[in-house]
């Protein structure tokens, strides 16, 4: 059968059979999927043979690109040896032990134990339960509220979607659940007041946080979760001094800090952890995605010794720490994660990121003067371009205009996969990208942006 017919057939089979995450379901019925069938390096190929730069590393995760054979072989070797096992009720396996040790050895601050999960959402869901269990162990049953932030992204399970601060993750899903509150979004470009410096903005947000803790009652506020920089909310970098000031408030009221490193972790910002880049000293850390270069579903929660001691006490009282997933620390996912971390060390991915990041940032910021662009922002190998209807007033486009979606489609046309977050386009390529590929990515983006300007001018 000719390739075109096969492609058409698989699109209609997909429409007939699959419910897609994060998709306009009605539109999908007429538009169908882009069917990606192969990957190599920073590129993926659709089933018609068209090649794209994966400008978002899949979903911010495929750090080593789409053809790292060592990860395939690590999975195969582990499959032959012990293809499946669990870590419930005092069981362990060598590769899980080694991975936990490795994670503790690279943690940004001293951590005591690692709990394995299968995704970022499960990691953050686990954290919610640990915070509650911890405060029960300490005899503080009222200290249960968890603060998150508007525009944050922490996942989609009932608890992690509640932490997420994006309206569509709550709307008609009857979320958020009780005891989760959202405080200010630290996006200076959008929420800074006229004439307010980044530092003054950070001071105001820390003061607002303190007011919120006081009005809720410090004895009821248990923790705050934050991505070092907000990814899926639009690549929002914290303003200068933000984390320093926020942490001072949390410390004052004995509120735990949880760093969600699901995007920032494993060198994305030029350091192994976003917490290091922004001077955070978290009590718990969640990570996933680049932990296995996205090749296997695995995530982890790291906890401090203080938290661990409390969990021990409570589980002794109850007789069990009754939390865990069948695939927590699955041997094959663990083997792939361990190999990923070995590769990061062997190829010194951190130095590579630091070497090519200036090119990424230079090309990204070169769009700042474009008539459609309100703000360009980024660090390391992550960045975003925010489109606006009016540069001087920062007025956004009407959502119904679909400008971000149009730009993203033009990116596809020119051979680049990127992600529209309303009218912000995020770029987060595989960490192995080189300078020529960075140029190619932005050359393609530039053509798509000019098409979008044309579309707006002639509409
Ligand atoms: C910061 C952050 N936390 C949590 C998640 C949820 O991870 P998952 O989709 O693996 O459940 C994501 C996903 O993009 C994320 O970016």
Tab-separated table of C-alpha atoms and ligand atoms in Angstrom:
chain	number	residue	atom	x	y	z
A	1	UNK	CA	0.000	0.000	0.000
A	2	UNK	CA	1.418	3.484	-0.814
A	3	UNK	CA	2.743	5.339	2.264
A	4	UNK	CA	0.168	8.141	1.882
A	5	UNK	CA	-2.683	5.657	2.129
A	6	UNK	CA	-1.165	3.986	5.159
A	7	UNK	CA	-0.799	7.427	6.794
A	8	UNK	CA	-4.426	8.306	6.074
A	9	UNK	CA	-5.515	4.984	7.401
A	10	UNK	CA	-3.615	5.288	10.671
A	11	UNK	CA	-5.010	8.818	11.232
A	12	UNK	CA	-8.576	7.590	10.870
A	13	UNK	CA	-7.853	4.591	13.072
A	14	UNK	CA	-6.512	6.965	15.706
A	15	UNK	CA	-9.616	9.158	15.516
A	16	UNK	CA	-11.777	6.072	15.871
A	17	UNK	CA	-9.882	4.583	18.788
A	18	UNK	CA	-7.981	7.056	20.974
A	19	UNK	CA	-8.889	9.640	23.575
A	20	UNK	CA	-5.971	12.072	23.494
A	21	UNK	CA	-4.542	13.925	26.459
A	22	UNK	CA	-4.435	17.725	26.195
A	23	UNK	CA	-6.301	17.813	22.902
A	24	UNK	CA	-9.384	19.617	21.651
A	25	UNK	CA	-11.412	16.440	21.235
A	26	UNK	CA	-13.901	17.897	18.775
A	27	UNK	CA	-11.197	19.389	16.577
A	28	UNK	CA	-9.321	16.109	16.639
A	29	UNK	CA	-12.252	14.374	14.974
A	30	UNK	CA	-11.764	16.500	11.855
A	31	UNK	CA	-8.061	17.321	12.078
A	32	UNK	CA	-6.673	13.978	13.231
A	33	UNK	CA	-3.187	13.405	14.621
A	34	UNK	CA	0.317	14.113	13.444
A	35	UNK	CA	1.606	10.551	13.479
A	36	UNK	CA	5.264	10.447	14.483
A	37	UNK	CA	6.867	7.174	13.617
A	38	UNK	CA	10.633	7.548	14.059
A	39	UNK	CA	13.258	9.573	15.831
A	40	UNK	CA	16.983	10.221	15.493
A	41	UNK	CA	19.049	12.686	17.479
A	42	UNK	CA	17.042	15.892	17.925
A	43	UNK	CA	14.764	14.998	15.002
A	44	UNK	CA	11.537	13.062	14.654
A	45	UNK	CA	9.918	11.888	11.423
A	46	UNK	CA	6.232	11.593	10.685
A	47	UNK	CA	4.765	8.700	8.803
A	48	UNK	CA	4.806	10.682	5.546
A	49	UNK	CA	8.570	10.929	5.908
A	50	UNK	CA	8.680	14.593	6.944
A	51	UNK	CA	11.449	15.382	9.437
A	52	UNK	CA	11.056	17.866	12.294
A	53	UNK	CA	13.365	19.272	14.938
A	54	UNK	CA	11.739	18.322	18.226
A	55	UNK	CA	11.889	21.781	19.784
A	56	UNK	CA	10.297	20.599	23.008
A	57	UNK	CA	12.202	17.315	23.430
A	58	UNK	CA	8.852	15.514	23.270
A	59	UNK	CA	7.266	16.874	26.423
A	60	UNK	CA	10.354	18.566	27.906
A	61	UNK	CA	11.976	15.208	28.515
A	62	UNK	CA	13.991	13.525	25.758
A	63	UNK	CA	17.277	15.040	26.898
A	64	UNK	CA	19.523	12.565	25.067
A	65	UNK	CA	17.598	12.708	21.806
A	66	UNK	CA	15.643	9.989	20.064
A	67	UNK	CA	18.341	7.458	19.206
A	68	UNK	CA	20.469	6.768	22.287
A	69	UNK	CA	21.240	3.082	21.857
A	70	UNK	CA	22.776	2.718	25.297
A	71	UNK	CA	19.370	3.257	26.853
A	72	UNK	CA	17.836	0.631	24.603
A	73	UNK	CA	20.579	-1.810	25.545
A	74	UNK	CA	20.260	-1.038	29.258
A	75	UNK	CA	16.559	-1.875	29.058
A	76	UNK	CA	17.252	-5.050	27.092
A	77	UNK	CA	19.938	-6.247	29.511
A	78	UNK	CA	17.665	-5.654	32.478
A	79	UNK	CA	14.745	-7.331	30.715
A	80	UNK	CA	16.847	-10.455	30.332
A	81	UNK	CA	18.000	-10.415	33.937
A	82	UNK	CA	14.961	-9.373	35.953
A	83	UNK	CA	12.204	-7.928	33.761
A	84	UNK	CA	9.826	-7.066	36.564
A	85	UNK	CA	9.811	-6.869	40.300
A	86	UNK	CA	8.466	-4.651	43.041
A	87	UNK	CA	9.745	-2.854	46.099
A	88	UNK	CA	6.804	-3.438	48.477
A	89	UNK	CA	7.150	-5.111	51.878
A	90	UNK	CA	10.932	-5.160	52.312
A	91	UNK	CA	11.811	-6.194	48.750
A	92	UNK	CA	14.526	-4.548	46.685
A	93	UNK	CA	16.640	-5.192	43.601
A	94	UNK	CA	20.221	-4.138	42.839
A	95	UNK	CA	19.482	-1.621	40.103
A	96	UNK	CA	16.875	0.203	42.210
A	97	UNK	CA	19.318	0.448	45.101
A	98	UNK	CA	22.028	1.814	42.825
A	99	UNK	CA	19.690	4.392	41.313
A	100	UNK	CA	18.550	5.634	44.721
A	101	UNK	CA	22.182	5.977	45.829
A	102	UNK	CA	23.068	7.834	42.660
A	103	UNK	CA	20.196	10.298	43.064
A	104	UNK	CA	21.123	10.987	46.679
A	105	UNK	CA	24.723	11.568	45.628
A	106	UNK	CA	23.732	14.305	43.160
A	107	UNK	CA	20.907	15.939	45.163
A	108	UNK	CA	21.287	19.729	45.395
A	109	UNK	CA	21.011	19.646	49.201
A	110	UNK	CA	21.489	16.672	51.534
A	111	UNK	CA	18.598	14.263	51.126
A	112	UNK	CA	17.944	11.087	53.059
A	113	UNK	CA	15.751	8.744	51.001
A	114	UNK	CA	14.294	8.291	47.522
A	115	UNK	CA	10.783	7.065	46.740
A	116	UNK	CA	10.199	5.950	43.148
A	117	UNK	CA	7.077	6.639	41.106
A	118	UNK	CA	6.118	6.475	37.433
A	119	UNK	CA	5.518	10.112	36.534
A	120	UNK	CA	5.769	13.704	37.644
A	121	UNK	CA	2.108	13.698	38.634
A	122	UNK	CA	2.592	10.676	40.867
A	123	UNK	CA	5.654	12.315	42.402
A	124	UNK	CA	3.682	15.420	43.345
A	125	UNK	CA	0.673	13.400	44.436
A	126	UNK	CA	2.998	11.471	46.727
A	127	UNK	CA	4.402	14.695	48.118
A	128	UNK	CA	0.930	15.876	49.145
A	129	UNK	CA	0.383	12.647	51.051
A	130	UNK	CA	3.839	12.802	52.637
A	131	UNK	CA	3.251	16.361	53.848
A	132	UNK	CA	0.012	15.300	55.534
A	133	UNK	CA	1.495	12.103	56.985
A	134	UNK	CA	4.522	14.055	58.248
A	135	UNK	CA	2.426	16.590	60.124
A	136	UNK	CA	0.233	13.869	61.600
A	137	UNK	CA	3.418	12.171	62.779
A	138	UNK	CA	4.504	15.404	64.434
A	139	UNK	CA	1.140	15.738	66.175
A	140	UNK	CA	0.115	18.781	64.129
A	141	UNK	CA	-3.142	17.582	62.546
A	142	UNK	CA	-4.156	21.149	61.625
A	143	UNK	CA	-0.981	21.924	59.671
A	144	UNK	CA	-2.178	20.607	56.303
A	145	UNK	CA	-2.524	23.456	53.803
A	146	UNK	CA	-0.247	23.413	50.783
A	147	UNK	CA	0.544	26.563	48.849
A	148	UNK	CA	1.133	26.473	45.149
A	149	UNK	CA	1.182	29.267	42.596
A	150	UNK	CA	-1.038	30.607	39.862
A	151	UNK	CA	0.225	29.299	36.463
A	152	UNK	CA	2.268	26.518	38.045
A	153	UNK	CA	2.157	23.023	36.561
A	154	UNK	CA	2.474	19.991	38.796
A	155	UNK	CA	0.500	17.315	36.974
A	156	UNK	CA	-2.988	15.959	36.480
A	157	UNK	CA	-3.862	13.423	39.169
A	158	UNK	CA	-6.510	14.640	41.620
A	159	UNK	CA	-3.958	16.069	44.063
A	160	UNK	CA	-1.303	17.169	41.571
A	161	UNK	CA	-3.889	18.819	39.293
A	162	UNK	CA	-5.110	20.647	42.387
A	163	UNK	CA	-1.554	21.921	42.898
A	164	UNK	CA	-1.424	22.980	39.250
A	165	UNK	CA	-2.454	26.618	38.999
A	166	UNK	CA	-3.991	26.618	35.517
A	167	UNK	CA	-7.760	27.096	35.189
A	168	UNK	CA	-8.329	24.412	32.549
A	169	UNK	CA	-6.891	21.748	34.851
A	170	UNK	CA	-9.562	22.567	37.432
A	171	UNK	CA	-12.525	23.574	35.342
A	172	UNK	CA	-15.288	20.942	35.262
A	173	UNK	CA	-12.979	18.424	36.918
A	174	UNK	CA	-14.305	19.766	40.249
A	175	UNK	CA	-10.833	20.750	41.427
A	176	UNK	CA	-8.914	21.890	43.384
A	177	UNK	CA	-9.416	19.689	46.433
A	178	UNK	CA	-9.458	21.156	49.944
A	179	UNK	CA	-6.294	22.438	51.614
A	180	UNK	CA	-4.588	23.597	48.421
A	181	UNK	CA	-4.238	27.312	47.731
A	182	UNK	CA	-2.649	29.326	44.954
A	183	UNK	CA	-0.548	32.403	45.574
A	184	UNK	CA	0.956	34.985	43.201
A	185	UNK	CA	2.501	34.044	39.896
A	186	UNK	CA	6.069	35.402	39.850
A	187	UNK	CA	5.972	36.630	36.235
A	188	UNK	CA	7.384	40.122	36.356
A	189	UNK	CA	6.548	41.018	32.725
A	190	UNK	CA	2.831	40.311	33.306
A	191	UNK	CA	2.338	41.031	36.990
A	192	UNK	CA	5.009	43.569	37.878
A	193	UNK	CA	3.550	47.035	38.487
A	194	UNK	CA	4.608	49.988	36.314
A	195	UNK	CA	8.056	51.115	37.419
A	196	UNK	CA	8.484	48.213	39.827
A	197	UNK	CA	11.934	46.557	39.695
A	198	UNK	CA	12.302	42.775	39.655
A	199	UNK	CA	13.617	42.924	43.209
A	200	UNK	CA	10.726	45.092	44.380
A	201	UNK	CA	8.287	42.737	42.681
A	202	UNK	CA	9.895	39.788	44.509
A	203	UNK	CA	9.648	41.678	47.808
A	204	UNK	CA	5.953	42.388	47.202
A	205	UNK	CA	5.256	38.732	46.401
A	206	UNK	CA	7.078	37.597	49.542
A	207	UNK	CA	5.062	40.087	51.588
A	208	UNK	CA	1.847	38.819	50.018
A	209	UNK	CA	2.904	35.268	50.853
A	210	UNK	CA	3.515	36.222	54.453
A	211	UNK	CA	0.125	37.935	54.640
A	212	UNK	CA	-1.525	34.837	53.214
A	213	UNK	CA	0.184	32.546	55.716
A	214	UNK	CA	-0.853	34.848	58.541
A	215	UNK	CA	-4.440	35.080	57.353
A	216	UNK	CA	-4.713	31.295	56.926
A	217	UNK	CA	-2.980	30.808	60.283
A	218	UNK	CA	0.642	29.598	60.267
A	219	UNK	CA	-0.377	26.577	62.326
A	220	UNK	CA	-2.472	25.424	59.330
A	221	UNK	CA	0.088	25.970	56.542
A	222	UNK	CA	2.315	22.955	55.932
A	223	UNK	CA	4.198	23.410	52.683
A	224	UNK	CA	4.761	25.344	49.508
A	225	UNK	CA	5.509	23.685	46.184
A	226	UNK	CA	7.226	25.464	43.322
A	227	UNK	CA	8.978	24.754	40.066
A	228	UNK	CA	12.310	26.615	40.197
A	229	UNK	CA	11.165	28.167	36.915
A	230	UNK	CA	7.625	27.548	35.753
A	231	UNK	CA	7.612	25.410	32.621
A	232	UNK	CA	4.208	24.499	31.256
A	233	UNK	CA	2.720	27.773	32.537
A	234	UNK	CA	4.815	29.510	29.863
A	235	UNK	CA	8.505	29.276	30.870
A	236	UNK	CA	8.210	31.918	33.571
A	237	UNK	CA	11.524	32.732	35.220
A	238	UNK	CA	11.465	33.886	38.827
A	239	UNK	CA	12.393	37.543	39.300
A	240	UNK	CA	15.778	38.295	40.866
A	241	UNK	CA	15.826	37.568	44.640
A	242	UNK	CA	12.441	35.789	44.515
A	243	UNK	CA	13.379	32.405	45.962
A	244	UNK	CA	15.624	33.953	48.599
A	245	UNK	CA	12.756	36.126	49.864
A	246	UNK	CA	10.108	33.420	49.604
A	247	UNK	CA	12.288	30.957	51.513
A	248	UNK	CA	12.844	33.444	54.333
A	249	UNK	CA	9.077	33.655	54.826
A	250	UNK	CA	8.600	29.877	54.689
A	251	UNK	CA	11.345	29.358	57.241
A	252	UNK	CA	9.815	31.911	59.601
A	253	UNK	CA	6.531	29.996	59.732
A	254	UNK	CA	7.927	26.461	59.605
A	255	UNK	CA	6.520	25.777	56.143
A	256	UNK	CA	8.250	23.089	54.065
A	257	UNK	CA	9.578	23.872	50.598
A	258	UNK	CA	9.106	21.358	47.791
A	259	UNK	CA	11.039	21.877	44.585
A	260	UNK	CA	9.285	20.402	41.556
A	261	UNK	CA	12.256	19.596	39.324
A	262	UNK	CA	10.257	17.637	36.752
A	263	UNK	CA	11.367	20.021	33.976
A	264	UNK	CA	14.335	21.799	35.577
A	265	UNK	CA	16.075	18.698	36.915
A	266	UNK	CA	19.073	17.111	35.145
A	267	UNK	CA	20.843	20.133	33.670
A	268	UNK	CA	18.069	21.939	31.816
A	269	UNK	CA	18.993	25.320	33.340
A	270	UNK	CA	22.774	24.757	33.145
A	271	UNK	CA	23.034	23.178	36.600
A	272	UNK	CA	22.031	19.674	37.594
A	273	UNK	CA	19.016	21.135	39.402
A	274	UNK	CA	16.887	24.253	39.093
A	275	UNK	CA	17.181	24.541	42.873
A	276	UNK	CA	20.925	25.147	42.461
A	277	UNK	CA	20.374	27.749	39.748
A	278	UNK	CA	17.993	29.699	41.973
A	279	UNK	CA	19.483	29.054	45.422
A	280	UNK	CA	16.612	26.933	46.728
A	281	UNK	CA	17.078	24.641	49.722
A	282	UNK	CA	14.082	22.312	49.470
A	283	UNK	CA	12.901	19.766	52.039
A	284	UNK	CA	11.570	17.536	49.272
A	285	UNK	CA	12.345	17.269	45.575
A	286	UNK	CA	10.270	15.726	42.828
A	287	UNK	CA	11.739	14.754	39.473
A	288	UNK	CA	10.834	12.668	36.387
A	289	UNK	CA	11.165	13.271	32.611
A	290	UNK	CA	14.934	13.670	31.961
A	291	UNK	CA	15.631	11.182	34.763
A	292	UNK	CA	15.296	8.556	32.019
A	293	UNK	CA	15.575	10.939	29.070
A	294	UNK	CA	11.857	10.199	28.698
A	295	UNK	CA	12.640	6.658	27.476
A	296	UNK	CA	10.838	5.016	30.397
A	297	UNK	CA	8.113	6.294	32.731
A	298	UNK	CA	9.918	6.969	35.990
A	299	UNK	CA	9.909	9.702	38.597
A	300	UNK	CA	11.270	10.109	42.085
A	301	UNK	CA	10.635	11.960	45.322
A	302	UNK	CA	13.609	12.777	47.512
A	303	UNK	CA	13.020	13.636	51.142
A	304	UNK	CA	15.112	15.166	53.907
A	305	UNK	CA	16.202	13.244	56.954
A	306	UNK	CA	13.819	15.205	59.155
A	307	UNK	CA	10.855	14.158	57.030
A	308	UNK	CA	12.074	10.586	56.817
A	309	UNK	CA	12.354	10.329	60.619
A	310	UNK	CA	8.757	11.463	61.014
A	311	UNK	CA	7.535	8.949	58.419
A	312	UNK	CA	9.351	6.167	60.274
A	313	UNK	CA	7.661	7.139	63.510
A	314	UNK	CA	4.187	7.214	61.955
A	315	UNK	CA	4.599	3.947	60.060
A	316	UNK	CA	5.804	2.283	63.254
A	317	UNK	CA	2.626	3.433	64.962
A	318	UNK	CA	0.334	2.301	62.120
A	319	UNK	CA	2.329	-0.823	61.306
A	320	UNK	CA	3.011	0.071	57.678
A	321	UNK	CA	3.792	3.010	55.401
A	322	UNK	CA	0.797	2.228	53.215
A	323	UNK	CA	1.756	4.056	50.047
A	324	UNK	CA	3.357	2.783	46.860
A	325	UNK	CA	2.735	1.857	43.248
A	326	UNK	CA	3.123	-1.583	41.686
A	327	UNK	CA	5.819	-0.119	39.460
A	328	UNK	CA	7.573	2.029	42.108
A	329	UNK	CA	11.226	1.401	41.277
A	330	UNK	CA	10.523	-1.003	38.432
A	331	UNK	CA	13.839	-2.667	37.498
A	332	UNK	CA	13.711	-1.860	33.782
A	333	UNK	CA	12.778	1.801	34.240
A	334	UNK	CA	15.413	2.028	36.983
A	335	UNK	CA	18.079	0.516	34.710
A	336	UNK	CA	17.296	3.024	31.970
A	337	UNK	CA	17.359	5.917	34.449
A	338	UNK	CA	20.669	4.759	35.875
A	339	UNK	CA	22.168	4.510	32.408
A	340	UNK	CA	20.831	7.995	31.607
A	341	UNK	CA	22.592	9.432	34.642
A	342	UNK	CA	25.800	7.590	33.700
A	343	UNK	CA	25.654	9.061	30.201
A	344	UNK	CA	25.141	12.573	31.623
A	345	UNK	CA	28.354	12.101	33.610
A	346	UNK	CA	30.362	10.475	30.840
A	347	UNK	CA	29.548	13.031	28.154
A	348	UNK	CA	29.570	15.856	30.718
A	349	UNK	CA	26.181	17.056	29.579
A	350	UNK	CA	26.329	19.987	31.977
A	351	UNK	CA	29.390	21.475	30.248
A	352	UNK	CA	27.737	20.879	26.883
A	353	UNK	CA	24.573	22.716	27.995
A	354	UNK	CA	26.660	25.602	29.298
A	355	UNK	CA	28.586	25.723	26.027
A	356	UNK	CA	25.566	25.859	23.692
A	357	UNK	CA	23.113	27.749	25.938
A	358	UNK	CA	24.498	31.192	24.973
A	359	UNK	CA	23.643	30.448	21.313
A	360	UNK	CA	20.135	29.308	22.316
A	361	UNK	CA	19.574	32.442	24.387
A	362	UNK	CA	21.107	34.791	21.820
A	363	UNK	CA	18.886	33.446	19.049
A	364	UNK	CA	15.831	33.448	21.335
A	365	UNK	CA	16.314	37.051	22.431
A	366	UNK	CA	16.910	38.189	18.863
A	367	UNK	CA	13.122	37.996	18.433
A	368	UNK	CA	12.506	40.604	21.129
A	369	UNK	CA	12.176	43.378	18.516
A	370	UNK	CA	9.747	41.485	16.323
A	371	UNK	CA	6.410	43.333	16.087
A	372	UNK	CA	4.463	40.341	17.453
A	373	UNK	CA	6.721	39.617	20.399
A	374	UNK	CA	6.024	40.970	23.885
A	375	UNK	CA	8.688	39.089	25.791
A	376	UNK	CA	11.451	36.584	25.127
A	377	UNK	CA	12.676	34.721	28.171
A	378	UNK	CA	14.852	31.754	28.948
A	379	UNK	CA	17.857	30.226	30.639
A	380	UNK	CA	20.081	27.297	29.763
A	381	UNK	CA	18.312	25.242	27.107
A	382	UNK	CA	14.768	26.379	27.776
A	383	UNK	CA	13.032	29.467	26.500
A	384	UNK	CA	9.807	31.029	25.310
A	385	UNK	CA	8.490	33.760	23.091
A	386	UNK	CA	5.280	35.477	24.196
A	387	UNK	CA	3.170	37.014	21.445
A	388	UNK	CA	1.117	40.135	22.065
A	389	UNK	CA	-1.392	42.162	20.107
A	390	UNK	CA	0.206	45.411	21.291
A	391	UNK	CA	3.852	45.603	22.290
A	392	UNK	CA	3.534	48.871	24.204
A	393	UNK	CA	0.513	47.936	26.326
A	394	UNK	CA	1.369	44.189	26.441
A	395	UNK	CA	-2.254	43.511	25.472
A	396	UNK	CA	-2.682	39.848	24.515
A	397	UNK	CA	-4.551	38.625	21.458
A	398	UNK	CA	-8.151	37.553	21.813
A	399	UNK	CA	-7.993	33.837	22.680
A	400	UNK	CA	-10.432	33.127	19.828
A	401	UNK	CA	-7.868	34.486	17.330
A	402	UNK	CA	-5.788	31.329	17.898
A	403	UNK	CA	-2.521	33.123	17.163
A	404	UNK	CA	-0.303	30.766	19.181
A	405	UNK	CA	-1.950	27.737	17.579
A	406	UNK	CA	-1.446	29.274	14.126
A	407	UNK	CA	2.233	29.894	14.817
A	408	UNK	CA	2.669	26.366	16.074
A	409	UNK	CA	1.080	25.009	12.881
A	410	UNK	CA	3.432	27.101	10.775
A	411	UNK	CA	6.320	25.726	12.837
A	412	UNK	CA	5.154	22.245	11.889
A	413	UNK	CA	4.973	23.340	8.257
A	414	UNK	CA	8.600	24.515	8.401
A	415	UNK	CA	9.782	21.358	10.183
A	416	UNK	CA	9.790	22.357	13.840
A	417	UNK	CA	7.709	20.943	16.657
A	418	UNK	CA	7.103	23.502	19.388
A	419	UNK	CA	4.424	23.956	22.002
A	420	UNK	CA	1.902	26.784	22.100
A	421	UNK	CA	0.876	27.729	25.626
A	422	UNK	CA	-1.966	30.006	24.589
A	423	UNK	CA	0.123	32.672	22.780
A	424	UNK	CA	3.477	31.717	24.236
A	425	UNK	CA	5.659	29.343	22.274
A	426	UNK	CA	7.960	27.244	24.431
A	427	UNK	CA	11.238	25.777	23.223
A	428	UNK	CA	13.046	23.140	25.237
A	429	UNK	CA	15.094	21.000	22.840
A	430	UNK	CA	16.994	17.819	23.676
A	431	UNK	CA	20.057	18.706	25.753
A	432	UNK	CA	22.342	17.088	23.174
A	433	UNK	CA	21.407	19.739	20.580
A	434	UNK	CA	24.415	21.425	18.925
A	435	UNK	CA	24.819	25.004	17.724
A	436	UNK	CA	23.983	24.232	14.078
A	437	UNK	CA	20.774	22.528	15.171
A	438	UNK	CA	19.936	25.462	17.437
A	439	UNK	CA	20.334	27.743	14.412
A	440	UNK	CA	18.162	25.474	12.292
A	441	UNK	CA	15.492	25.440	15.020
A	442	UNK	CA	15.383	29.231	15.193
A	443	UNK	CA	15.581	29.687	11.414
A	444	UNK	CA	12.463	27.564	11.133
A	445	UNK	CA	10.815	29.392	14.015
A	446	UNK	CA	11.611	32.716	12.346
A	447	UNK	CA	9.849	31.692	9.115
A	448	UNK	CA	6.806	30.579	11.116
A	449	UNK	CA	6.759	33.859	13.041
A	450	UNK	CA	6.851	35.879	9.830
A	451	UNK	CA	3.999	33.773	8.419
A	452	UNK	CA	2.061	34.593	11.585
A	453	UNK	CA	2.671	38.319	11.155
A	454	UNK	CA	1.418	38.059	7.599
A	455	UNK	CA	-1.660	36.153	8.808
A	456	UNK	CA	-2.450	38.865	11.352
A	457	UNK	CA	-1.905	41.715	8.916
A	458	UNK	CA	-4.143	40.191	6.259
A	459	UNK	CA	-6.865	38.864	8.504
B	1	LIG	C1	6.962	20.799	36.553
B	1	LIG	C2	6.113	19.601	36.266
B	1	LIG	N1	5.650	18.858	37.262
B	1	LIG	C3	4.896	17.767	37.045
B	1	LIG	C4	4.562	17.380	35.773
B	1	LIG	C5	3.699	16.183	35.546
B	1	LIG	O1	4.447	15.158	35.038
B	1	LIG	P1	3.742	13.928	34.280
B	1	LIG	O2	3.155	14.455	33.022
B	1	LIG	O3	4.888	12.971	34.083
B	1	LIG	O4	2.724	13.376	35.195
B	1	LIG	C6	5.038	18.124	34.686
B	1	LIG	C7	4.721	17.738	33.310
B	1	LIG	O5	4.954	18.461	32.359
B	1	LIG	C8	5.824	19.260	34.938
B	1	LIG	O6	6.260	20.034	33.932
